[in-house]
PDB file of C-alpha atoms in Angstrom:
ATOM      1  CA  ASP A   1      17.303  14.168  17.464  1.00 86.00           C
ATOM      2  CA  ILE A   2      20.969  14.079  16.592  1.00 93.00           C
ATOM      3  CA  VAL A   3      21.849  17.290  14.769  1.00 96.00           C
ATOM      4  CA  MET A   4      24.417  17.021  11.988  1.00 97.00           C
ATOM      5  CA  THR A   5      26.333  20.178  11.108  1.00 98.00           C
ATOM      6  CA  GLN A   6      28.495  20.360   8.009  1.00 98.00           C
ATOM      7  CA  SER A   7      31.188  22.855   7.161  1.00 96.00           C
ATOM      8  CA  PRO A   8      31.648  24.694   4.971  1.00 97.00           C
ATOM      9  CA  ASP A   9      28.277  25.268   3.313  1.00 98.00           C
ATOM     10  CA  SER A  10      30.066  25.563  -0.010  1.00 98.00           C
ATOM     11  CA  LEU A  11      33.560  25.405  -1.384  1.00 97.00           C
ATOM     12  CA  ALA A  12      35.259  26.009  -4.701  1.00 98.00           C
ATOM     13  CA  VAL A  13      38.299  23.912  -5.516  1.00 97.00           C
ATOM     14  CA  SER A  14      40.548  23.837  -8.566  1.00 98.00           C
ATOM     15  CA  LEU A  15      40.566  20.710 -10.692  1.00 98.00           C
ATOM     16  CA  GLY A  16      43.024  18.206  -9.307  1.00 97.00           C
ATOM     17  CA  GLU A  17      43.126  19.819  -5.886  1.00 98.00           C
ATOM     18  CA  ARG A  18      41.862  18.405  -2.576  1.00 98.00           C
ATOM     19  CA  ALA A  19      38.367  19.086  -1.239  1.00 98.00           C
ATOM     20  CA  THR A  20      37.595  18.533   2.433  1.00 98.00           C
ATOM     21  CA  ILE A  21      34.142  18.537   3.996  1.00 98.00           C
ATOM     22  CA  ASN A  22      33.568  18.292   7.723  1.00 98.00           C
ATOM     23  CA  CYS A  23      30.586  16.916   9.588  1.00 98.00           C
ATOM     24  CA  LYS A  24      29.933  17.178  13.306  1.00 98.00           C
ATOM     25  CA  SER A  25      27.200  15.337  15.178  1.00 98.00           C
ATOM     26  CA  SER A  26      25.577  16.658  18.345  1.00 97.00           C
ATOM     27  CA  LEU A  27      25.931  13.217  19.956  1.00 97.00           C
ATOM     28  CA  SER A  28      28.358  10.395  19.401  1.00 97.00           C
ATOM     29  CA  VAL A  29      27.279   7.997  16.657  1.00 97.00           C
ATOM     30  CA  ILE A  30      29.678   5.208  17.547  1.00 96.00           C
ATOM     31  CA  SER A  31      28.195   2.055  18.989  1.00 94.00           C
ATOM     32  CA  SER A  32      29.861   0.592  22.041  1.00 93.00           C
ATOM     33  CA  SER A  33      28.633  -2.882  21.092  1.00 93.00           C
ATOM     34  CA  ASN A  34      30.372  -3.122  17.724  1.00 92.00           C
ATOM     35  CA  ASP A  35      32.680  -0.091  17.623  1.00 95.00           C
ATOM     36  CA  LYS A  36      31.101   1.083  14.369  1.00 96.00           C
ATOM     37  CA  ASN A  37      30.367   4.679  13.467  1.00 98.00           C
ATOM     38  CA  TYR A  38      26.826   4.960  12.090  1.00 97.00           C
ATOM     39  CA  LEU A  39      27.749   7.655   9.587  1.00 98.00           C
ATOM     40  CA  GLY A  40      27.369   7.822   5.822  1.00 98.00           C
ATOM     41  CA  TRP A  41      28.216  10.281   3.074  1.00 98.00           C
ATOM     42  CA  TYR A  42      26.000  10.896   0.052  1.00 98.00           C
ATOM     43  CA  GLN A  43      26.572  12.741  -3.208  1.00 98.00           C
ATOM     44  CA  GLN A  44      23.699  14.424  -5.006  1.00 98.00           C
ATOM     45  CA  LYS A  45      24.183  15.844  -8.471  1.00 98.00           C
ATOM     46  CA  PRO A  46      21.626  18.293  -9.904  1.00 95.00           C
ATOM     47  CA  GLY A  47      18.420  16.559 -10.912  1.00 95.00           C
ATOM     48  CA  GLN A  48      19.543  13.189  -9.547  1.00 97.00           C
ATOM     49  CA  SER A  49      18.830  11.002  -6.555  1.00 98.00           C
ATOM     50  CA  PRO A  50      21.385  10.887  -3.752  1.00 98.00           C
ATOM     51  CA  LYS A  51      24.147   8.316  -4.108  1.00 98.00           C
ATOM     52  CA  LEU A  52      25.785   6.606  -1.139  1.00 98.00           C
ATOM     53  CA  LEU A  53      29.560   7.066  -1.333  1.00 98.00           C
ATOM     54  CA  ILE A  54      30.790   6.061   2.112  1.00 98.00           C
ATOM     55  CA  SER A  55      29.168   4.002   4.866  1.00 98.00           C
ATOM     56  CA  TRP A  56      30.268   3.269   8.454  1.00 97.00           C
ATOM     57  CA  ALA A  57      32.318   6.495   8.275  1.00 98.00           C
ATOM     58  CA  SER A  58      35.091   5.072   6.114  1.00 98.00           C
ATOM     59  CA  THR A  59      33.874   2.165   3.944  1.00 98.00           C
ATOM     60  CA  ARG A  60      33.777   3.129   0.297  1.00 98.00           C
ATOM     61  CA  GLU A  61      30.809   1.710  -1.627  1.00 97.00           C
ATOM     62  CA  SER A  62      31.447  -0.549  -4.582  1.00 96.00           C
ATOM     63  CA  GLY A  63      32.294   1.438  -7.714  1.00 97.00           C
ATOM     64  CA  VAL A  64      33.101   4.676  -5.891  1.00 98.00           C
ATOM     65  CA  PRO A  65      36.438   6.102  -7.072  1.00 97.00           C
ATOM     66  CA  ASP A  66      39.239   5.836  -4.552  1.00 97.00           C
ATOM     67  CA  ARG A  67      39.753   9.603  -4.593  1.00 98.00           C
ATOM     68  CA  PHE A  68      36.801   9.673  -2.176  1.00 98.00           C
ATOM     69  CA  SER A  69      37.634   8.771   1.418  1.00 98.00           C
ATOM     70  CA  GLY A  70      35.938   9.108   4.774  1.00 98.00           C
ATOM     71  CA  SER A  71      37.473   9.414   8.214  1.00 98.00           C
ATOM     72  CA  GLY A  72      36.637  10.316  11.771  1.00 98.00           C
ATOM     73  CA  SER A  73      34.946   8.788  14.781  1.00 98.00           C
ATOM     74  CA  GLY A  74      32.479   9.620  17.513  1.00 97.00           C
ATOM     75  CA  THR A  75      31.246  13.108  16.678  1.00 98.00           C
ATOM     76  CA  ASP A  76      33.681  14.448  14.074  1.00 98.00           C
ATOM     77  CA  PHE A  77      33.930  13.199  10.521  1.00 98.00           C
ATOM     78  CA  THR A  78      35.524  14.215   7.249  1.00 98.00           C
ATOM     79  CA  LEU A  79      34.913  13.460   3.584  1.00 98.00           C
ATOM     80  CA  THR A  80      37.945  14.044   1.400  1.00 98.00           C
ATOM     81  CA  ILE A  81      38.107  14.193  -2.372  1.00 98.00           C
ATOM     82  CA  SER A  82      41.821  13.852  -2.992  1.00 98.00           C
ATOM     83  CA  SER A  83      41.900  15.187  -6.546  1.00 97.00           C
ATOM     84  CA  LEU A  84      38.739  16.978  -7.631  1.00 98.00           C
ATOM     85  CA  GLN A  85      37.330  16.032 -11.011  1.00 98.00           C
ATOM     86  CA  ALA A  86      34.712  17.917 -13.008  1.00 97.00           C
ATOM     87  CA  GLU A  87      32.191  15.136 -12.417  1.00 97.00           C
ATOM     88  CA  ASP A  88      32.480  15.619  -8.646  1.00 98.00           C
ATOM     89  CA  VAL A  89      30.530  18.894  -8.755  1.00 98.00           C
ATOM     90  CA  ALA A  90      27.601  18.108  -6.475  1.00 98.00           C
ATOM     91  CA  VAL A  91      26.107  18.631  -3.049  1.00 98.00           C
ATOM     92  CA  TYR A  92      27.460  16.289  -0.391  1.00 98.00           C
ATOM     93  CA  TYR A  93      25.519  15.235   2.700  1.00 98.00           C
ATOM     94  CA  CYS A  94      26.545  13.396   5.810  1.00 98.00           C
ATOM     95  CA  GLN A  95      23.908  11.259   7.540  1.00 97.00           C
ATOM     96  CA  GLN A  96      23.824   9.517  10.886  1.00 96.00           C
ATOM     97  CA  TYR A  97      21.806   6.315  11.194  1.00 95.00           C
ATOM     98  CA  TYR A  98      22.637   5.664  14.851  1.00 95.00           C
ATOM     99  CA  ASN A  99      19.046   6.481  15.697  1.00 90.00           C
ATOM    100  CA  THR A 100      16.270   8.298  13.775  1.00 88.00           C
ATOM    101  CA  PRO A 101      18.375   9.226  10.743  1.00 92.00           C
ATOM    102  CA  THR A 102      19.257  12.848  10.178  1.00 94.00           C
ATOM    103  CA  PHE A 103      21.244  14.567   7.439  1.00 96.00           C
ATOM    104  CA  GLY A 104      23.614  17.464   7.516  1.00 97.00           C
ATOM    105  CA  GLN A 105      22.523  20.593   5.669  1.00 97.00           C
ATOM    106  CA  GLY A 106      24.731  19.794   2.684  1.00 98.00           C
ATOM    107  CA  THR A 107      27.958  21.167   1.230  1.00 98.00           C
ATOM    108  CA  LYS A 108      28.016  22.401  -2.345  1.00 98.00           C
ATOM    109  CA  VAL A 109      31.264  21.643  -4.181  1.00 98.00           C
ATOM    110  CA  GLU A 110      32.121  23.683  -7.255  1.00 98.00           C
ATOM    111  CA  ILE A 111      35.110  24.150  -9.536  1.00 97.00           C
ATOM    112  CA  LYS A 112      37.243  27.217  -8.929  1.00 96.00           C
TER     113      LYS A 112
ATOM    114  CA  GLU B   1      19.817  -5.696  -9.798  1.00 96.00           C
ATOM    115  CA  VAL B   2      18.002  -3.810  -7.060  1.00 97.00           C
ATOM    116  CA  GLN B   3      15.540  -1.307  -8.503  1.00 98.00           C
ATOM    117  CA  LEU B   4      13.138   1.137  -6.896  1.00 98.00           C
ATOM    118  CA  VAL B   5      10.707   2.699  -9.348  1.00 98.00           C
ATOM    119  CA  GLN B   6       8.556   5.537  -8.098  1.00 98.00           C
ATOM    120  CA  SER B   7       5.241   6.794  -9.425  1.00 98.00           C
ATOM    121  CA  GLY B   8       5.065   9.877 -11.610  1.00 98.00           C
ATOM    122  CA  ALA B   9       4.844  13.563 -10.818  1.00 98.00           C
ATOM    123  CA  GLU B  10       1.642  14.872  -9.249  1.00 98.00           C
ATOM    124  CA  VAL B  11      -0.035  18.263  -9.262  1.00 98.00           C
ATOM    125  CA  LYS B  12      -2.662  18.666  -6.562  1.00 98.00           C
ATOM    126  CA  LYS B  13      -4.742  21.344  -4.892  1.00 98.00           C
ATOM    127  CA  PRO B  14      -4.574  22.150  -1.181  1.00 98.00           C
ATOM    128  CA  GLY B  15      -6.803  19.863   0.833  1.00 98.00           C
ATOM    129  CA  GLU B  16      -6.664  16.990  -1.650  1.00 98.00           C
ATOM    130  CA  SER B  17      -5.393  13.542  -0.753  1.00 98.00           C
ATOM    131  CA  LEU B  18      -2.510  11.745  -2.419  1.00 98.00           C
ATOM    132  CA  LYS B  19      -0.743   8.398  -2.336  1.00 98.00           C
ATOM    133  CA  ILE B  20       2.596   7.937  -4.125  1.00 98.00           C
ATOM    134  CA  SER B  21       4.335   4.625  -4.625  1.00 98.00           C
ATOM    135  CA  CYS B  22       7.725   2.967  -4.774  1.00 98.00           C
ATOM    136  CA  LYS B  23       7.964  -0.474  -6.387  1.00 98.00           C
ATOM    137  CA  GLY B  24      10.919  -2.620  -5.468  1.00 98.00           C
ATOM    138  CA  SER B  25      12.388  -5.395  -7.591  1.00 97.00           C
ATOM    139  CA  GLY B  26      15.511  -7.499  -7.846  1.00 97.00           C
ATOM    140  CA  TYR B  27      15.607  -8.456  -4.176  1.00 97.00           C
ATOM    141  CA  SER B  28      13.514  -9.910  -1.344  1.00 96.00           C
ATOM    142  CA  PHE B  29      11.152  -6.979  -0.787  1.00 97.00           C
ATOM    143  CA  SER B  30      10.001  -8.199   2.627  1.00 96.00           C
ATOM    144  CA  SER B  31      13.505  -8.353   4.064  1.00 96.00           C
ATOM    145  CA  TYR B  32      14.789  -4.782   3.811  1.00 96.00           C
ATOM    146  CA  TRP B  33      13.649  -1.468   5.222  1.00 96.00           C
ATOM    147  CA  ILE B  34      12.325   1.228   2.918  1.00 97.00           C
ATOM    148  CA  ALA B  35      12.546   4.887   3.841  1.00 97.00           C
ATOM    149  CA  TRP B  36      10.962   8.052   2.520  1.00 98.00           C
ATOM    150  CA  VAL B  37      12.991  11.248   2.199  1.00 98.00           C
ATOM    151  CA  ARG B  38      11.717  14.744   1.436  1.00 98.00           C
ATOM    152  CA  GLN B  39      13.613  17.405  -0.468  1.00 98.00           C
ATOM    153  CA  MET B  40      11.896  20.766  -0.672  1.00 98.00           C
ATOM    154  CA  PRO B  41      12.810  23.016  -3.609  1.00 97.00           C
ATOM    155  CA  GLY B  42      16.439  24.075  -3.365  1.00 96.00           C
ATOM    156  CA  LYS B  43      16.799  22.511   0.088  1.00 97.00           C
ATOM    157  CA  GLY B  44      18.444  19.537   1.753  1.00 97.00           C
ATOM    158  CA  LEU B  45      17.348  16.002   2.566  1.00 97.00           C
ATOM    159  CA  GLU B  46      14.890  15.217   5.381  1.00 96.00           C
ATOM    160  CA  TRP B  47      14.189  11.742   6.705  1.00 95.00           C
ATOM    161  CA  MET B  48      10.438  11.199   6.980  1.00 97.00           C
ATOM    162  CA  GLY B  49      10.117   7.623   8.145  1.00 96.00           C
ATOM    163  CA  ILE B  50      10.829   3.998   7.456  1.00 95.00           C
ATOM    164  CA  ILE B  51       8.930   0.735   7.064  1.00 96.00           C
ATOM    165  CA  PHE B  52       9.829  -2.938   7.175  1.00 96.00           C
ATOM    166  CA  PRO B  53       7.549  -4.562   4.581  1.00 97.00           C
ATOM    167  CA  GLY B  54       7.869  -7.990   6.166  1.00 95.00           C
ATOM    168  CA  ASP B  55       5.755  -7.038   9.179  1.00 95.00           C
ATOM    169  CA  SER B  56       4.851  -3.379   8.409  1.00 95.00           C
ATOM    170  CA  ASP B  57       6.857  -2.133  11.399  1.00 96.00           C
ATOM    171  CA  THR B  58       6.843   1.622  10.745  1.00 96.00           C
ATOM    172  CA  ARG B  59       8.819   4.386  12.418  1.00 94.00           C
ATOM    173  CA  TYR B  60       8.334   8.086  11.804  1.00 95.00           C
ATOM    174  CA  ASN B  61      10.520  11.120  12.203  1.00 93.00           C
ATOM    175  CA  PRO B  62       8.601  13.035  14.918  1.00 92.00           C
ATOM    176  CA  SER B  63       8.527  16.030  12.567  1.00 94.00           C
ATOM    177  CA  PHE B  64       6.361  14.052  10.133  1.00 96.00           C
ATOM    178  CA  GLN B  65       4.322  11.929  12.562  1.00 96.00           C
ATOM    179  CA  GLY B  66       0.641  12.542  11.956  1.00 96.00           C
ATOM    180  CA  GLN B  67       1.326  14.461   8.742  1.00 97.00           C
ATOM    181  CA  VAL B  68       1.840  11.451   6.448  1.00 98.00           C
ATOM    182  CA  THR B  69       1.227   7.716   6.451  1.00 98.00           C
ATOM    183  CA  ILE B  70       3.792   5.169   5.297  1.00 98.00           C
ATOM    184  CA  SER B  71       2.613   1.720   4.264  1.00 98.00           C
ATOM    185  CA  ALA B  72       3.657  -1.254   2.173  1.00 98.00           C
ATOM    186  CA  ASP B  73       2.060  -4.142   0.294  1.00 97.00           C
ATOM    187  CA  LYS B  74       4.551  -6.962   0.157  1.00 96.00           C
ATOM    188  CA  ALA B  75       2.350  -8.962  -2.225  1.00 97.00           C
ATOM    189  CA  ILE B  76       3.024  -6.404  -4.945  1.00 97.00           C
ATOM    190  CA  THR B  77       6.422  -5.294  -3.575  1.00 98.00           C
ATOM    191  CA  THR B  78       5.340  -1.679  -3.256  1.00 98.00           C
ATOM    192  CA  ALA B  79       5.731   0.920  -0.545  1.00 98.00           C
ATOM    193  CA  TYR B  80       3.555   4.000  -0.234  1.00 98.00           C
ATOM    194  CA  LEU B  81       3.586   7.505   1.157  1.00 98.00           C
ATOM    195  CA  GLN B  82       0.234   9.195   1.578  1.00 98.00           C
ATOM    196  CA  TRP B  83      -1.358  12.444   2.662  1.00 98.00           C
ATOM    197  CA  SER B  84      -4.998  12.949   3.639  1.00 98.00           C
ATOM    198  CA  SER B  85      -4.982  16.710   3.156  1.00 98.00           C
ATOM    199  CA  LEU B  86      -2.167  18.323   1.216  1.00 98.00           C
ATOM    200  CA  ARG B  87      -0.758  21.775   1.917  1.00 98.00           C
ATOM    201  CA  PRO B  88       1.310  24.009  -0.339  1.00 98.00           C
ATOM    202  CA  SER B  89       4.231  23.369   2.025  1.00 97.00           C
ATOM    203  CA  ASP B  90       4.133  19.689   0.946  1.00 98.00           C
ATOM    204  CA  THR B  91       5.494  20.762  -2.446  1.00 98.00           C
ATOM    205  CA  ALA B  92       8.733  18.806  -2.754  1.00 98.00           C
ATOM    206  CA  MET B  93      10.583  15.927  -4.346  1.00 98.00           C
ATOM    207  CA  TYR B  94      10.039  12.681  -2.461  1.00 98.00           C
ATOM    208  CA  PHE B  95      12.528   9.833  -2.645  1.00 98.00           C
ATOM    209  CA  CYS B  96      12.215   6.259  -1.470  1.00 98.00           C
ATOM    210  CA  ALA B  97      15.364   4.419  -0.466  1.00 98.00           C
ATOM    211  CA  ARG B  98      16.182   0.843   0.549  1.00 97.00           C
ATOM    212  CA  SER B  99      18.448  -0.137   3.392  1.00 92.00           C
ATOM    213  CA  GLY B 100      21.738  -1.853   2.702  1.00 91.00           C
ATOM    214  CA  GLY B 101      21.381  -4.130   5.701  1.00 88.00           C
ATOM    215  CA  ARG B 102      18.540  -6.020   7.342  1.00 83.00           C
ATOM    216  CA  GLY B 103      18.224  -3.605  10.270  1.00 86.00           C
ATOM    217  CA  PRO B 104      16.814  -0.046  10.393  1.00 86.00           C
ATOM    218  CA  GLN B 105      20.191   1.259  11.517  1.00 90.00           C
ATOM    219  CA  SER B 106      21.713   0.878   8.087  1.00 93.00           C
ATOM    220  CA  PRO B 107      22.960   3.131   5.336  1.00 95.00           C
ATOM    221  CA  PHE B 108      20.755   3.413   2.265  1.00 96.00           C
ATOM    222  CA  PRO B 109      22.570   2.532  -0.969  1.00 97.00           C
ATOM    223  CA  HIS B 110      19.500   2.117  -3.195  1.00 98.00           C
ATOM    224  CA  TRP B 111      17.278   5.038  -4.171  1.00 98.00           C
ATOM    225  CA  GLY B 112      14.262   5.603  -6.356  1.00 98.00           C
ATOM    226  CA  GLN B 113      14.249   8.300  -9.000  1.00 98.00           C
ATOM    227  CA  GLY B 114      12.035  10.613  -6.975  1.00 98.00           C
ATOM    228  CA  THR B 115       8.433  11.792  -7.264  1.00 98.00           C
ATOM    229  CA  LEU B 116       7.771  15.514  -7.597  1.00 98.00           C
ATOM    230  CA  VAL B 117       4.656  16.629  -5.761  1.00 98.00           C
ATOM    231  CA  THR B 118       3.333  20.125  -6.457  1.00 98.00           C
ATOM    232  CA  VAL B 119       0.516  21.519  -4.329  1.00 98.00           C
ATOM    233  CA  SER B 120      -0.991  24.735  -5.614  1.00 98.00           C
ATOM    234  CA  SER B 121      -4.394  26.344  -5.908  1.00 96.00           C
TER     235      SER B 121
END
């Protein structure tokens, strides 16, 4: 299995400030056939289902605010919230779907 | 609009069997993969397995192989997750999710609301 490791486990950021979450995979999740990174980011608010924010490492889903962005390639990825809003308090998960999908352990984002 | 509607919460005793469901609508049910994801209380997301309703091709996370059975009935656009003998450690929220693309190597943009399963004597 590909192991996904996120850092940090939690972070507290002031409103309007930048939040950065890292995700590292134990194997590369980029396909040599299409040059795509099989990596997604999900947001889960308390009591809700996960919501896909970013797919293919950097493609924002329809309706997702542009303060959310994804970057990285191969084994190292980042989710950035450029200006944290109160409604962004949630747990964020990275997921690889290169082979049997696996999730990172989650990063809890709170307001400082 | 794509919708996945899951069956309601269940309270079961150890050793009992259970089958929970996920009904898809608003799209061609046979053409997209459906996955099941476990979330134990206060914990993260775990991928259990995936099924293609068109031909019932099913793939399991090795950690869940033999512990659960995933199935689908395309005639009634419903996927299932079942246990033959529940354990207290099966207590969790279970989500179904639909792939965004036609292949299994796809992100999952559509999720059900979750089914809470509680196993206790």
